[in-house]
Amino acid sequence: MSTQYELSAADIESFRVNGFLECGFSFDDAEVEFLRELADDEFHRDSPARVLEKDGHTVRGVHGSHLVNDGFARLVRSLRTLRPAMAVLGGEVYVHQFKINAKRAMVGDVWPWHQDFIFWHHGDGMREARAINVAVLLDEATDINGPLLVLPGSHRIGMLDIDKRHSDDVWETHLSADLDYAIDAPLLSTLTADRDIVPIKGAAGKVFLFDPLLVHGSGANMSPIDRRIVLITYNRTDNVLEEVAEPRPEFLAARDCTPLVLLDNESEGGFAPARVC
Ligand code: SIN
Ligand code: MN
C-alpha cells in the first residue's frame, strides 16, 4: 500500500486541538469536474434521499449517494478520504452518513449552529463520538458564498445539553434550515466569548476534516457562485448504532457497518473509474 496522503503527527495533533484540519492534499481539477458531474446526476435523480430548499424546487442536498453511485462509492474508499479518517479514528470504519450539500447561488439557505453528534446520538443511537466528517469542496468556498463556519476547539466541551426543538420525529426537520438541536443566541454568545468564528475557505478539491462535536453552521449563499460540498461521515465499526424506536432510512444513518477497504489503485492517479485502466 502506498504511503500517499498520510496525515503527519502534527496534523493529527492539530486536529485534536482545533477539532478541524485542512489536509495538505486535494482532488485535482479533473477529479473535481468528475465529482461535479456525479453530483449533478444525483441532484437530478428524483429520490427520497434528496432534500429541497424552502422554495420547493432547488435541491438543498442529497444523501447516501455512495450506495447508488459507483463514483461516490469509490470516493468514500479513496486514500484522500478514508485514510485520514482511519488515521484519526485509529481503526476500521464504515460510512454512517454521506451527503452532498448544494448551497446554490442566491438560494442556498443557512445551516444553523449545531453539533452533529447530538443528532446521531439521540436520533440514531450512536454511543460515542468516535466518528469523523471528511469534507471535499466541489466549489471554491469563500467569505461570500456561505462557507462552513466553525468554532475551533469547541469539540472539547463535549456534547452540549440542548432540548429538541420539534416534538415529531420527521427526519426532514434534521436536514432543513429549521434544524432540531440548533444552538440559540445566548449559548452561541457563551461559546464565542473565548473562541473565534472561523470560515472554512479554500479551492475546489480541498479536503477538510472536522470532529462530530465541533460547533459549526453556515450562512445563506448571497453570492452568484454555488458552494457545493461533499460530507462523508465515517464511524468506527466498534461504535455501531444501538436500536432506536424509529430508525432513519439507511441513506441517512447506515446500519450496515461492514468495514471499508481502501482503494489500492490511487497511486496510479485518481479514483475515477475512467482512469483505472
Ligand atoms: C452540515 O452541517 O451538515 C452542513 C453545513 C453546510 O453544508 O454548510
Ligand atoms: Mn453538521
PDB file of N, CA and C and ligand atoms in Angstrom, residues 99 111-112 114-116 119-120 133 148 179 210 214 216-217 231, ligand 2:
ATOM      1  N   LYS A  99     -23.444  12.924   2.382  1.00  0.00           N
ATOM      2  CA  LYS A  99     -24.344  13.903   1.763  1.00  0.00           C
ATOM      3  C   LYS A  99     -23.573  14.865   0.868  1.00  0.00           C
ATOM      4  N   TRP A 111     -27.394  26.813   7.472  1.00  0.00           N
ATOM      5  CA  TRP A 111     -27.353  25.672   8.387  1.00  0.00           C
ATOM      6  C   TRP A 111     -27.122  26.289   9.759  1.00  0.00           C
ATOM      7  N   PRO A 112     -28.137  26.244  10.631  1.00  0.00           N
ATOM      8  CA  PRO A 112     -27.961  26.867  11.950  1.00  0.00           C
ATOM      9  C   PRO A 112     -26.793  26.230  12.708  1.00  0.00           C
ATOM     10  N   HIS A 114     -24.782  24.116  15.150  1.00  0.00           N
ATOM     11  CA  HIS A 114     -25.107  22.829  15.779  1.00  0.00           C
ATOM     12  C   HIS A 114     -23.842  21.981  15.941  1.00  0.00           C
ATOM     13  N   GLN A 115     -24.007  20.894  16.691  1.00  0.00           N
ATOM     14  CA  GLN A 115     -23.019  19.805  16.720  1.00  0.00           C
ATOM     15  C   GLN A 115     -23.678  18.609  16.032  1.00  0.00           C
ATOM     16  N   ASP A 116     -22.935  17.886  15.213  1.00  0.00           N
ATOM     17  CA  ASP A 116     -23.532  16.738  14.531  1.00  0.00           C
ATOM     18  C   ASP A 116     -23.857  15.596  15.482  1.00  0.00           C
ATOM     19  N   PHE A 119     -27.313  14.824  17.023  1.00  0.00           N
ATOM     20  CA  PHE A 119     -28.337  14.209  16.162  1.00  0.00           C
ATOM     21  C   PHE A 119     -28.129  12.698  16.083  1.00  0.00           C
ATOM     22  N   TRP A 120     -26.874  12.306  15.928  1.00  0.00           N
ATOM     23  CA  TRP A 120     -26.582  10.876  15.743  1.00  0.00           C
ATOM     24  C   TRP A 120     -26.782  10.122  17.056  1.00  0.00           C
ATOM     25  N   ASN A 133     -16.021  13.693  10.244  1.00  0.00           N
ATOM     26  CA  ASN A 133     -16.514  14.199   8.961  1.00  0.00           C
ATOM     27  C   ASN A 133     -15.330  14.520   8.063  1.00  0.00           C
ATOM     28  N   LEU A 148     -18.691  26.974   5.333  1.00  0.00           N
ATOM     29  CA  LEU A 148     -18.861  26.351   6.635  1.00  0.00           C
ATOM     30  C   LEU A 148     -18.139  27.234   7.659  1.00  0.00           C
ATOM     31  N   LEU A 179     -33.449  23.593  11.988  1.00  0.00           N
ATOM     32  CA  LEU A 179     -32.802  22.380  12.486  1.00  0.00           C
ATOM     33  C   LEU A 179     -33.165  22.083  13.944  1.00  0.00           C
ATOM     34  N   PHE A 210     -13.479  17.396  10.101  1.00  0.00           N
ATOM     35  CA  PHE A 210     -13.940  18.028  11.345  1.00  0.00           C
ATOM     36  C   PHE A 210     -14.636  17.037  12.257  1.00  0.00           C
ATOM     37  N   LEU A 214     -17.632  19.307  16.991  1.00  0.00           N
ATOM     38  CA  LEU A 214     -17.267  20.698  16.673  1.00  0.00           C
ATOM     39  C   LEU A 214     -18.536  21.503  16.367  1.00  0.00           C
ATOM     40  N   HIS A 216     -20.609  24.065  14.503  1.00  0.00           N
ATOM     41  CA  HIS A 216     -20.483  24.613  13.149  1.00  0.00           C
ATOM     42  C   HIS A 216     -21.846  24.985  12.596  1.00  0.00           C
ATOM     43  N   GLY A 217     -21.817  25.688  11.485  1.00  0.00           N
ATOM     44  CA  GLY A 217     -23.031  26.102  10.786  1.00  0.00           C
ATOM     45  C   GLY A 217     -22.592  26.818   9.527  1.00  0.00           C
ATOM     46  N   LEU A 231     -19.903  15.746   2.086  1.00  0.00           N
ATOM     47  CA  LEU A 231     -19.598  15.483   3.501  1.00  0.00           C
ATOM     48  C   LEU A 231     -19.749  13.989   3.768  1.00  0.00           C
TER      49      LEU A 231
HETATM   50 MN    MN B   2     -23.441  19.453  10.573  1.00  0.00          MN
END
